[in-house]
Structures are given as structure tokens and as C-alpha cells.
Amino acid sequence: MIFAIIGVGVVVYGIFYTISTSLSDCDLQLKIYEYFGKSPRRLKGKVVFITGASSGIGEHLAYSLAKHNVKLVLAARRNEELQRVKRKCIELSNQQLEDKDVLVLVLDVTDLESHKKHFDHAVRHFGHVDILVNNAGRSQRALWENIDMKVDKQMFELNVFGVINLTRLAISHFNKTGGGHVAVVSSLAGVIGVPYSGTYTGTKYAIHGYFNSLRNEKMGKNISVSLICPGPTFTNFLQESFTEKDGVKYDKTTQPTDRRMTAQRCGDLSAIALANKLGESWMGLFPLMPFTYISVYFPIIFNTALKLVGPEIMFKLRDSKKVELTEVHVV
């Protein structure tokens, strides 16, 4: 009898979660913390190092933090774009941030040998780093069986090896300073096996494995680990996405009619996740939240439904259109 009651309770709890998230653009925990948790204001004066800060989610996370006078290290490959983001950050802080409070670093995440030089530069400039946000990365659109192994290697170098190498430098620094916080902008593709993005999904699952291991290893040692998992967002990610062929970009653009979260909303939610040191956060427009919950908590139902409707439905939810993998751009 007791097991029947527990079983019913679990089912009711799952249904409540699924229904409640249908009305939200993020998971229930993050939504609760948005209203009742700590504000990003608590990060005022902290030093946050953001990779991929020249555009998209990284850019708008920087803006969200700048509004609360957070000191920033903006890292990416494009200096002109980083300088533009820096000026905007200072403006959004109502001039509370000075030029010295926003450091620009021209950094290629795949150049592992340069990581220590750049991280040490940030530490010398500010005296320390409090939070590292690994945001740099690229997506993919490709048929699984056609993917060139060169593409697999390139994507793992960018989305995984660059992330863990920089994070190891940060963890060593946090061990010396008494603590810190590391975050990764992952993806819902790290939670669900997304079709037509085999390597990308593989890199995100690898990231979740690495950082869940890190979190458990550093439990109780004043080092926090956050996985931030956005769904489709209005950025230039489609243009820059890998395909199945080496040197070929997907080269598509998002449309105003697409169902995507704005990069600013994603940045704001990410700032809340950082302020509250949330372990894992999901975000995306309906129906992605209930879709994700069902896939995680009711996998039999999810897999049965996917067999009925076909994997193309996931592509359409993701890109707001039918599967298009034949039109690519050679660079």
C-alpha cells in the first residue's frame, strides 16, 4: 500500500511539474528563484570571466551583469565586437563601471596554449577571478552517418577541450583563493539526444559528464558548478553551425517569426542561475519545457511519442522549419 501511495505521489508530482513548466520559459526551479531567489545584484563587484562574449548569449549575459555593476572579462576572437560590447556594458551600468572594470581579451578557445596567458592576465588585472562562464561554442546540422571525423574532432576541440582546459586553470585559481564558481552554457541538446546534430549533442553530453563529475568532486569545498541549458535562441548560431563536411557552414539565418527565446531573456535567466548557484537550469519557449521534462522523467512516453511523430518534429521545434540539410555553404 505504501509503495502505491509513493508511486501515485511521484506521478502527481511529475504531472504538476510538466503542467507548471508549460506556462513558463524555464524550468520550475529557475522560475522560483527568479521571483524568490537572490538577485544578480548580489554579484556586484565580483569578477566574471565570459568566453564567447562578442555576440549572442555571452554578449547579453554581460549586459545583464553590467546592469548590476559586475566587473567583467570579455573574451572572444573579434576585438572590434568585444570593444562594442564593452562600451555598451559601461553605458548600461550608468557609468558605475569604469574602463578598467571591463577587460577585453582576444582569445581563441581552441588555442589551448594561450589559455594560461589570458587567464593570468585577467588575474593580474583584477587581482582574482570569481566566476568563469564558458559560453563559446558552435552548433551543428548534419546527418549522423555522413559526419566527417574531422568535424567531430573540431567540434570537440571547441565545445569540450577548450572548455575543460580553461576550467582547470580556473579551478586551480579557486583552490588558491578559497573558492569560486564555474558555469558552462550548454544546451537542451545535453539533456535530450537531438537528431540531426550528432556531434553537437555528443559534445554537450560530454560537457555534462565532465561538469557533473566536477561538481560532485568539489562538493563542500566552496566551488560551485552550473550547467546552463538554453533551447533555440535568437543568435547567429545557425550561420556559424558546423555541418557534416569539414570547412562547410550551415549558413542559415533565424527569422523574426521563429519560436525562439531572445538572447537578452536568456542572458537575464543565466544571470539569475549564476546569482543563485543553480546546478542545472533549462530555458526555452513552449513546448520545449514540458517536452524536456517528459523526456527526462517519462522516457518511455517520450520515446513512444517520438516513434509516432518522427524525429523531424524535433528539428522543426528547434529551427521552426522542416529539415534542411542539403543547402550548405562552403567556406
mmCIF file with all atom_site columns, N, CA and C in Angstrom, residues 38-94:
data_model
loop_
_atom_site.group_PDB
_atom_site.id
_atom_site.type_symbol
_atom_site.label_atom_id
_atom_site.label_alt_id
_atom_site.label_comp_id
_atom_site.label_asym_id
_atom_site.label_entity_id
_atom_site.label_seq_id
_atom_site.pdbx_PDB_ins_code
_atom_site.Cartn_x
_atom_site.Cartn_y
_atom_site.Cartn_z
_atom_site.occupancy
_atom_site.B_iso_or_equiv
_atom_site.pdbx_formal_charge
_atom_site.auth_seq_id
_atom_site.auth_comp_id
_atom_site.auth_asym_id
_atom_site.auth_atom_id
_atom_site.pdbx_PDB_model_num
ATOM 1   N N  . LYS A 1 38 ? 17.869 34.945 -4.966  1.00 0.00 ? 38 LYS A N  1
ATOM 2   C CA . LYS A 1 38 ? 18.789 36.070 -4.889  1.00 0.00 ? 38 LYS A CA 1
ATOM 3   C C  . LYS A 1 38 ? 18.867 36.778 -6.237  1.00 0.00 ? 38 LYS A C  1
ATOM 4   N N  . SER A 1 39 ? 18.901 38.098 -6.175  1.00 0.00 ? 39 SER A N  1
ATOM 5   C CA . SER A 1 39 ? 19.015 38.898 -7.392  1.00 0.00 ? 39 SER A CA 1
ATOM 6   C C  . SER A 1 39 ? 20.465 38.896 -7.873  1.00 0.00 ? 39 SER A C  1
ATOM 7   N N  . PRO A 1 40 ? 20.676 39.063 -9.184  1.00 0.00 ? 40 PRO A N  1
ATOM 8   C CA . PRO A 1 40 ? 22.050 39.245 -9.677  1.00 0.00 ? 40 PRO A CA 1
ATOM 9   C C  . PRO A 1 40 ? 22.763 40.427 -9.027  1.00 0.00 ? 40 PRO A C  1
ATOM 10  N N  . ARG A 1 41 ? 22.021 41.275 -8.306  1.00 0.00 ? 41 ARG A N  1
ATOM 11  C CA . ARG A 1 41 ? 22.650 42.381 -7.575  1.00 0.00 ? 41 ARG A CA 1
ATOM 12  C C  . ARG A 1 41 ? 23.706 41.887 -6.596  1.00 0.00 ? 41 ARG A C  1
ATOM 13  N N  . ARG A 1 42 ? 23.515 40.652 -6.097  1.00 0.00 ? 42 ARG A N  1
ATOM 14  C CA . ARG A 1 42 ? 24.467 40.114 -5.126  1.00 0.00 ? 42 ARG A CA 1
ATOM 15  C C  . ARG A 1 42 ? 25.852 39.881 -5.742  1.00 0.00 ? 42 ARG A C  1
ATOM 16  N N  . LEU A 1 43 ? 25.923 39.921 -7.068  1.00 0.00 ? 43 LEU A N  1
ATOM 17  C CA . LEU A 1 43 ? 27.198 39.718 -7.748  1.00 0.00 ? 43 LEU A CA 1
ATOM 18  C C  . LEU A 1 43 ? 27.966 41.027 -7.950  1.00 0.00 ? 43 LEU A C  1
ATOM 19  N N  . LYS A 1 44 ? 27.412 42.140 -7.483  1.00 0.00 ? 44 LYS A N  1
ATOM 20  C CA . LYS A 1 44 ? 28.065 43.438 -7.636  1.00 0.00 ? 44 LYS A CA 1
ATOM 21  C C  . LYS A 1 44 ? 29.497 43.382 -7.100  1.00 0.00 ? 44 LYS A C  1
ATOM 22  N N  . GLY A 1 45 ? 30.428 43.860 -7.920  1.00 0.00 ? 45 GLY A N  1
ATOM 23  C CA . GLY A 1 45 ? 31.823 43.879 -7.513  1.00 0.00 ? 45 GLY A CA 1
ATOM 24  C C  . GLY A 1 45 ? 32.580 42.602 -7.793  1.00 0.00 ? 45 GLY A C  1
ATOM 25  N N  . LYS A 1 46 ? 31.860 41.522 -8.132  1.00 0.00 ? 46 LYS A N  1
ATOM 26  C CA . LYS A 1 46 ? 32.513 40.262 -8.480  1.00 0.00 ? 46 LYS A CA 1
ATOM 27  C C  . LYS A 1 46 ? 33.173 40.393 -9.856  1.00 0.00 ? 46 LYS A C  1
ATOM 28  N N  . VAL A 1 47 ? 34.143 39.535 -10.115 1.00 0.00 ? 47 VAL A N  1
ATOM 29  C CA . VAL A 1 47 ? 34.810 39.497 -11.414 1.00 0.00 ? 47 VAL A CA 1
ATOM 30  C C  . VAL A 1 47 ? 34.344 38.253 -12.157 1.00 0.00 ? 47 VAL A C  1
ATOM 31  N N  . VAL A 1 48 ? 33.677 38.461 -13.295 1.00 0.00 ? 48 VAL A N  1
ATOM 32  C CA . VAL A 1 48 ? 33.133 37.355 -14.084 1.00 0.00 ? 48 VAL A CA 1
ATOM 33  C C  . VAL A 1 48 ? 33.837 37.310 -15.435 1.00 0.00 ? 48 VAL A C  1
ATOM 34  N N  . PHE A 1 49 ? 34.419 36.179 -15.745 1.00 0.00 ? 49 PHE A N  1
ATOM 35  C CA . PHE A 1 49 ? 35.157 35.939 -16.993 1.00 0.00 ? 49 PHE A CA 1
ATOM 36  C C  . PHE A 1 49 ? 34.217 35.193 -17.942 1.00 0.00 ? 49 PHE A C  1
ATOM 37  N N  . ILE A 1 50 ? 33.878 35.809 -19.094 1.00 0.00 ? 50 ILE A N  1
ATOM 38  C CA . ILE A 1 50 ? 32.928 35.218 -20.044 1.00 0.00 ? 50 ILE A CA 1
ATOM 39  C C  . ILE A 1 50 ? 33.619 34.970 -21.378 1.00 0.00 ? 50 ILE A C  1
ATOM 40  N N  . THR A 1 51 ? 33.602 33.725 -21.849 1.00 0.00 ? 51 THR A N  1
ATOM 41  C CA . THR A 1 51 ? 34.092 33.443 -23.200 1.00 0.00 ? 51 THR A CA 1
ATOM 42  C C  . THR A 1 51 ? 32.925 33.553 -24.186 1.00 0.00 ? 51 THR A C  1
ATOM 43  N N  . GLY A 1 52 ? 33.243 33.781 -25.447 1.00 0.00 ? 52 GLY A N  1
ATOM 44  C CA . GLY A 1 52 ? 32.184 33.960 -26.441 1.00 0.00 ? 52 GLY A CA 1
ATOM 45  C C  . GLY A 1 52 ? 31.345 35.185 -26.143 1.00 0.00 ? 52 GLY A C  1
ATOM 46  N N  . ALA A 1 53 ? 32.004 36.249 -25.650 1.00 0.00 ? 53 ALA A N  1
ATOM 47  C CA . ALA A 1 53 ? 31.281 37.427 -25.160 1.00 0.00 ? 53 ALA A CA 1
ATOM 48  C C  . ALA A 1 53 ? 31.015 38.469 -26.236 1.00 0.00 ? 53 ALA A C  1
ATOM 49  N N  . SER A 1 54 ? 31.398 38.208 -27.475 1.00 0.00 ? 54 SER A N  1
ATOM 50  C CA . SER A 1 54 ? 31.252 39.221 -28.522 1.00 0.00 ? 54 SER A CA 1
ATOM 51  C C  . SER A 1 54 ? 29.884 39.218 -29.189 1.00 0.00 ? 54 SER A C  1
ATOM 52  N N  . SER A 1 55 ? 29.052 38.202 -28.903 1.00 0.00 ? 55 SER A N  1
ATOM 53  C CA . SER A 1 55 ? 27.732 38.130 -29.533 1.00 0.00 ? 55 SER A CA 1
ATOM 54  C C  . SER A 1 55 ? 26.850 37.156 -28.768 1.00 0.00 ? 55 SER A C  1
ATOM 55  N N  . GLY A 1 56 ? 25.568 37.132 -29.152 1.00 0.00 ? 56 GLY A N  1
ATOM 56  C CA . GLY A 1 56 ? 24.645 36.121 -28.651 1.00 0.00 ? 56 GLY A CA 1
ATOM 57  C C  . GLY A 1 56 ? 24.449 36.106 -27.152 1.00 0.00 ? 56 GLY A C  1
ATOM 58  N N  . ILE A 1 57 ? 24.362 34.911 -26.591 1.00 0.00 ? 57 ILE A N  1
ATOM 59  C CA . ILE A 1 57 ? 24.078 34.745 -25.168 1.00 0.00 ? 57 ILE A CA 1
ATOM 60  C C  . ILE A 1 57 ? 25.186 35.349 -24.312 1.00 0.00 ? 57 ILE A C  1
ATOM 61  N N  . GLY A 1 58 ? 26.448 35.152 -24.711 1.00 0.00 ? 58 GLY A N  1
ATOM 62  C CA . GLY A 1 58 ? 27.557 35.707 -23.943 1.00 0.00 ? 58 GLY A CA 1
ATOM 63  C C  . GLY A 1 58 ? 27.495 37.219 -23.870 1.00 0.00 ? 58 GLY A C  1
ATOM 64  N N  . GLU A 1 59 ? 27.187 37.856 -24.988 1.00 0.00 ? 59 GLU A N  1
ATOM 65  C CA . GLU A 1 59 ? 27.051 39.314 -25.026 1.00 0.00 ? 59 GLU A CA 1
ATOM 66  C C  . GLU A 1 59 ? 25.950 39.781 -24.086 1.00 0.00 ? 59 GLU A C  1
ATOM 67  N N  . HIS A 1 60 ? 24.807 39.145 -24.156 1.00 0.00 ? 60 HIS A N  1
ATOM 68  C CA . HIS A 1 60 ? 23.669 39.611 -23.363 1.00 0.00 ? 60 HIS A CA 1
ATOM 69  C C  . HIS A 1 60 ? 23.777 39.221 -21.893 1.00 0.00 ? 60 HIS A C  1
ATOM 70  N N  . LEU A 1 61 ? 24.492 38.161 -21.582 1.00 0.00 ? 61 LEU A N  1
ATOM 71  C CA . LEU A 1 61 ? 24.796 37.879 -20.180 1.00 0.00 ? 61 LEU A CA 1
ATOM 72  C C  . LEU A 1 61 ? 25.678 38.991 -19.619 1.00 0.00 ? 61 LEU A C  1
ATOM 73  N N  . ALA A 1 62 ? 26.644 39.441 -20.418 1.00 0.00 ? 62 ALA A N  1
ATOM 74  C CA . ALA A 1 62 ? 27.496 40.553 -19.993 1.00 0.00 ? 62 ALA A CA 1
ATOM 75  C C  . ALA A 1 62 ? 26.653 41.794 -19.703 1.00 0.00 ? 62 ALA A C  1
ATOM 76  N N  . TYR A 1 63 ? 25.674 42.084 -20.550 1.00 0.00 ? 63 TYR A N  1
ATOM 77  C CA . TYR A 1 63 ? 24.804 43.238 -20.327 1.00 0.00 ? 63 TYR A CA 1
ATOM 78  C C  . TYR A 1 63 ? 23.992 43.078 -19.036 1.00 0.00 ? 63 TYR A C  1
ATOM 79  N N  . SER A 1 64 ? 23.462 41.882 -18.823 1.00 0.00 ? 64 SER A N  1
ATOM 80  C CA . SER A 1 64 ? 22.665 41.631 -17.620 1.00 0.00 ? 64 SER A CA 1
ATOM 81  C C  . SER A 1 64 ? 23.498 41.860 -16.364 1.00 0.00 ? 64 SER A C  1
ATOM 82  N N  . LEU A 1 65 ? 24.743 41.416 -16.390 1.00 0.00 ? 65 LEU A N  1
ATOM 83  C CA . LEU A 1 65 ? 25.619 41.570 -15.229 1.00 0.00 ? 65 LEU A CA 1
ATOM 84  C C  . LEU A 1 65 ? 26.093 43.012 -15.075 1.00 0.00 ? 65 LEU A C  1
ATOM 85  N N  . ALA A 1 66 ? 26.347 43.687 -16.194 1.00 0.00 ? 66 ALA A N  1
ATOM 86  C CA . ALA A 1 66 ? 26.823 45.071 -16.140 1.00 0.00 ? 66 ALA A CA 1
ATOM 87  C C  . ALA A 1 66 ? 25.803 45.987 -15.474 1.00 0.00 ? 66 ALA A C  1
ATOM 88  N N  . LYS A 1 67 ? 24.524 45.696 -15.661 1.00 0.00 ? 67 LYS A N  1
ATOM 89  C CA . LYS A 1 67 ? 23.470 46.497 -15.022 1.00 0.00 ? 67 LYS A CA 1
ATOM 90  C C  . LYS A 1 67 ? 23.579 46.454 -13.505 1.00 0.00 ? 67 LYS A C  1
ATOM 91  N N  . HIS A 1 68 ? 24.240 45.421 -12.984 1.00 0.00 ? 68 HIS A N  1
ATOM 92  C CA . HIS A 1 68 ? 24.414 45.273 -11.538 1.00 0.00 ? 68 HIS A CA 1
ATOM 93  C C  . HIS A 1 68 ? 25.860 45.537 -11.124 1.00 0.00 ? 68 HIS A C  1
ATOM 94  N N  . ASN A 1 69 ? 26.588 46.246 -11.991 1.00 0.00 ? 69 ASN A N  1
ATOM 95  C CA . ASN A 1 69 ? 27.957 46.681 -11.692 1.00 0.00 ? 69 ASN A CA 1
ATOM 96  C C  . ASN A 1 69 ? 28.907 45.524 -11.390 1.00 0.00 ? 69 ASN A C  1
ATOM 97  N N  . VAL A 1 70 ? 28.759 44.462 -12.149 1.00 0.00 ? 70 VAL A N  1
ATOM 98  C CA . VAL A 1 70 ? 29.678 43.330 -12.057 1.00 0.00 ? 70 VAL A CA 1
ATOM 99  C C  . VAL A 1 70 ? 30.889 43.625 -12.941 1.00 0.00 ? 70 VAL A C  1
ATOM 100 N N  . LYS A 1 71 ? 32.078 43.390 -12.427 1.00 0.00 ? 71 LYS A N  1
ATOM 101 C CA . LYS A 1 71 ? 33.289 43.574 -13.220 1.00 0.00 ? 71 LYS A CA 1
ATOM 102 C C  . LYS A 1 71 ? 33.427 42.410 -14.202 1.00 0.00 ? 71 LYS A C  1
ATOM 103 N N  . LEU A 1 72 ? 33.887 42.710 -15.401 1.00 0.00 ? 72 LEU A N  1
ATOM 104 C CA . LEU A 1 72 ? 33.812 41.723 -16.476 1.00 0.00 ? 72 LEU A CA 1
ATOM 105 C C  . LEU A 1 72 ? 35.134 41.515 -17.200 1.00 0.00 ? 72 LEU A C  1
ATOM 106 N N  . VAL A 1 73 ? 35.369 40.267 -17.562 1.00 0.00 ? 73 VAL A N  1
ATOM 107 C CA . VAL A 1 73 ? 36.411 39.914 -18.519 1.00 0.00 ? 73 VAL A CA 1
ATOM 108 C C  . VAL A 1 73 ? 35.688 39.391 -19.750 1.00 0.00 ? 73 VAL A C  1
ATOM 109 N N  . LEU A 1 74 ? 35.774 40.123 -20.850 1.00 0.00 ? 74 LEU A N  1
ATOM 110 C CA . LEU A 1 74 ? 35.087 39.757 -22.088 1.00 0.00 ? 74 LEU A CA 1
ATOM 111 C C  . LEU A 1 74 ? 36.095 39.119 -23.033 1.00 0.00 ? 74 LEU A C  1
ATOM 112 N N  . ALA A 1 75 ? 35.898 37.840 -23.331 1.00 0.00 ? 75 ALA A N  1
ATOM 113 C CA . ALA A 1 75 ? 36.855 37.108 -24.161 1.00 0.00 ? 75 ALA A CA 1
ATOM 114 C C  . ALA A 1 75 ? 36.178 36.535 -25.400 1.00 0.00 ? 75 ALA A C  1
ATOM 115 N N  . ALA A 1 76 ? 36.798 36.719 -26.543 1.00 0.00 ? 76 ALA A N  1
ATOM 116 C CA . ALA A 1 76 ? 36.332 36.157 -27.816 1.00 0.00 ? 76 ALA A CA 1
ATOM 117 C C  . ALA A 1 76 ? 37.408 36.457 -28.856 1.00 0.00 ? 76 ALA A C  1
ATOM 118 N N  . ARG A 1 77 ? 37.161 36.082 -30.107 1.00 0.00 ? 77 ARG A N  1
ATOM 119 C CA . ARG A 1 77 ? 38.169 36.272 -31.153 1.00 0.00 ? 77 ARG A CA 1
ATOM 120 C C  . ARG A 1 77 ? 38.126 37.656 -31.786 1.00 0.00 ? 77 ARG A C  1
ATOM 121 N N  . ARG A 1 78 ? 36.959 38.324 -31.772 1.00 0.00 ? 78 ARG A N  1
ATOM 122 C CA . ARG A 1 78 ? 36.779 39.555 -32.548 1.00 0.00 ? 78 ARG A CA 1
ATOM 123 C C  . ARG A 1 78 ? 36.906 40.781 -31.647 1.00 0.00 ? 78 ARG A C  1
ATOM 124 N N  . ASN A 1 79 ? 38.032 41.468 -31.757 1.00 0.00 ? 79 ASN A N  1
ATOM 125 C CA . ASN A 1 79 ? 38.311 42.596 -30.882 1.00 0.00 ? 79 ASN A CA 1
ATOM 126 C C  . ASN A 1 79 ? 37.306 43.734 -31.063 1.00 0.00 ? 79 ASN A C  1
ATOM 127 N N  . GLU A 1 80 ? 36.960 44.052 -32.313 1.00 0.00 ? 80 GLU A N  1
ATOM 128 C CA . GLU A 1 80 ? 36.036 45.167 -32.551 1.00 0.00 ? 80 GLU A CA 1
ATOM 129 C C  . GLU A 1 80 ? 34.687 44.917 -31.887 1.00 0.00 ? 80 GLU A C  1
ATOM 130 N N  . GLU A 1 81 ? 34.187 43.693 -32.002 1.00 0.00 ? 81 GLU A N  1
ATOM 131 C CA . GLU A 1 81 ? 32.904 43.370 -31.382 1.00 0.00 ? 81 GLU A CA 1
ATOM 132 C C  . GLU A 1 81 ? 33.008 43.389 -29.861 1.00 0.00 ? 81 GLU A C  1
ATOM 133 N N  . LEU A 1 82 ? 34.115 42.929 -29.327 1.00 0.00 ? 82 LEU A N  1
ATOM 134 C CA . LEU A 1 82 ? 34.318 42.970 -27.875 1.00 0.00 ? 82 LEU A CA 1
ATOM 135 C C  . LEU A 1 82 ? 34.348 44.410 -27.367 1.00 0.00 ? 82 LEU A C  1
ATOM 136 N N  . GLN A 1 83 ? 34.989 45.295 -28.119 1.00 0.00 ? 83 GLN A N  1
ATOM 137 C CA . GLN A 1 83 ? 35.035 46.707 -27.719 1.00 0.00 ? 83 GLN A CA 1
ATOM 138 C C  . GLN A 1 83 ? 33.639 47.316 -27.746 1.00 0.00 ? 83 GLN A C  1
ATOM 139 N N  . ARG A 1 84 ? 32.835 46.915 -28.728 1.00 0.00 ? 84 ARG A N  1
ATOM 140 C CA . ARG A 1 84 ? 31.444 47.390 -28.790 1.00 0.00 ? 84 ARG A CA 1
ATOM 141 C C  . ARG A 1 84 ? 30.665 46.921 -27.559 1.00 0.00 ? 84 ARG A C  1
ATOM 142 N N  . VAL A 1 85 ? 30.826 45.654 -27.211 1.00 0.00 ? 85 VAL A N  1
ATOM 143 C CA . VAL A 1 85 ? 30.135 45.113 -26.035 1.00 0.00 ? 85 VAL A CA 1
ATOM 144 C C  . VAL A 1 85 ? 30.621 45.820 -24.771 1.00 0.00 ? 85 VAL A C  1
ATOM 145 N N  . LYS A 1 86 ? 31.904 46.090 -24.693 1.00 0.00 ? 86 LYS A N  1
ATOM 146 C CA . LYS A 1 86 ? 32.456 46.786 -23.526 1.00 0.00 ? 86 LYS A CA 1
ATOM 147 C C  . LYS A 1 86 ? 31.820 48.162 -23.357 1.00 0.00 ? 86 LYS A C  1
ATOM 148 N N  . ARG A 1 87 ? 31.736 48.928 -24.438 1.00 0.00 ? 87 ARG A N  1
ATOM 149 C CA . ARG A 1 87 ? 31.136 50.263 -24.364 1.00 0.00 ? 87 ARG A CA 1
ATOM 150 C C  . ARG A 1 87 ? 29.693 50.183 -23.887 1.00 0.00 ? 87 ARG A C  1
ATOM 151 N N  . LYS A 1 88 ? 28.963 49.207 -24.409 1.00 0.00 ? 88 LYS A N  1
ATOM 152 C CA . LYS A 1 88 ? 27.564 49.032 -24.018 1.00 0.00 ? 88 LYS A CA 1
ATOM 153 C C  . LYS A 1 88 ? 27.455 48.650 -22.546 1.00 0.00 ? 88 LYS A C  1
ATOM 154 N N  . CYS A 1 89 ? 28.353 47.816 -22.064 1.00 0.00 ? 89 CYS A N  1
ATOM 155 C CA . CYS A 1 89 ? 28.332 47.410 -20.654 1.00 0.00 ? 89 CYS A CA 1
ATOM 156 C C  . CYS A 1 89 ? 28.526 48.618 -19.742 1.00 0.00 ? 89 CYS A C  1
ATOM 157 N N  . ILE A 1 90 ? 29.483 49.461 -20.083 1.00 0.00 ? 90 ILE A N  1
ATOM 158 C CA . ILE A 1 90 ? 29.736 50.657 -19.274 1.00 0.00 ? 90 ILE A CA 1
ATOM 159 C C  . ILE A 1 90 ? 28.524 51.577 -19.298 1.00 0.00 ? 90 ILE A C  1
ATOM 160 N N  . GLU A 1 91 ? 27.904 51.708 -20.462 1.00 0.00 ? 91 GLU A N  1
ATOM 161 C CA . GLU A 1 91 ? 26.695 52.529 -20.592 1.00 0.00 ? 91 GLU A CA 1
ATOM 162 C C  . GLU A 1 91 ? 25.557 51.981 -19.734 1.00 0.00 ? 91 GLU A C  1
ATOM 163 N N  . LEU A 1 92 ? 25.338 50.663 -19.773 1.00 0.00 ? 92 LEU A N  1
ATOM 164 C CA . LEU A 1 92 ? 24.245 50.044 -19.016 1.00 0.00 ? 92 LEU A CA 1
ATOM 165 C C  . LEU A 1 92 ? 24.461 50.116 -17.511 1.00 0.00 ? 92 LEU A C  1
ATOM 166 N N  . SER A 1 93 ? 25.703 50.285 -17.090 1.00 0.00 ? 93 SER A N  1
ATOM 167 C CA . SER A 1 93 ? 25.989 50.392 -15.651 1.00 0.00 ? 93 SER A CA 1
ATOM 168 C C  . SER A 1 93 ? 25.748 51.799 -15.126 1.00 0.00 ? 93 SER A C  1
ATOM 169 N N  . ASN A 1 94 ? 25.234 52.687 -15.994 1.00 0.00 ? 94 ASN A N  1
ATOM 170 C CA . ASN A 1 94 ? 25.070 54.103 -15.637 1.00 0.00 ? 94 ASN A CA 1
ATOM 171 C C  . ASN A 1 94 ? 26.402 54.716 -15.220 1.00 0.00 ? 94 ASN A C  1
#
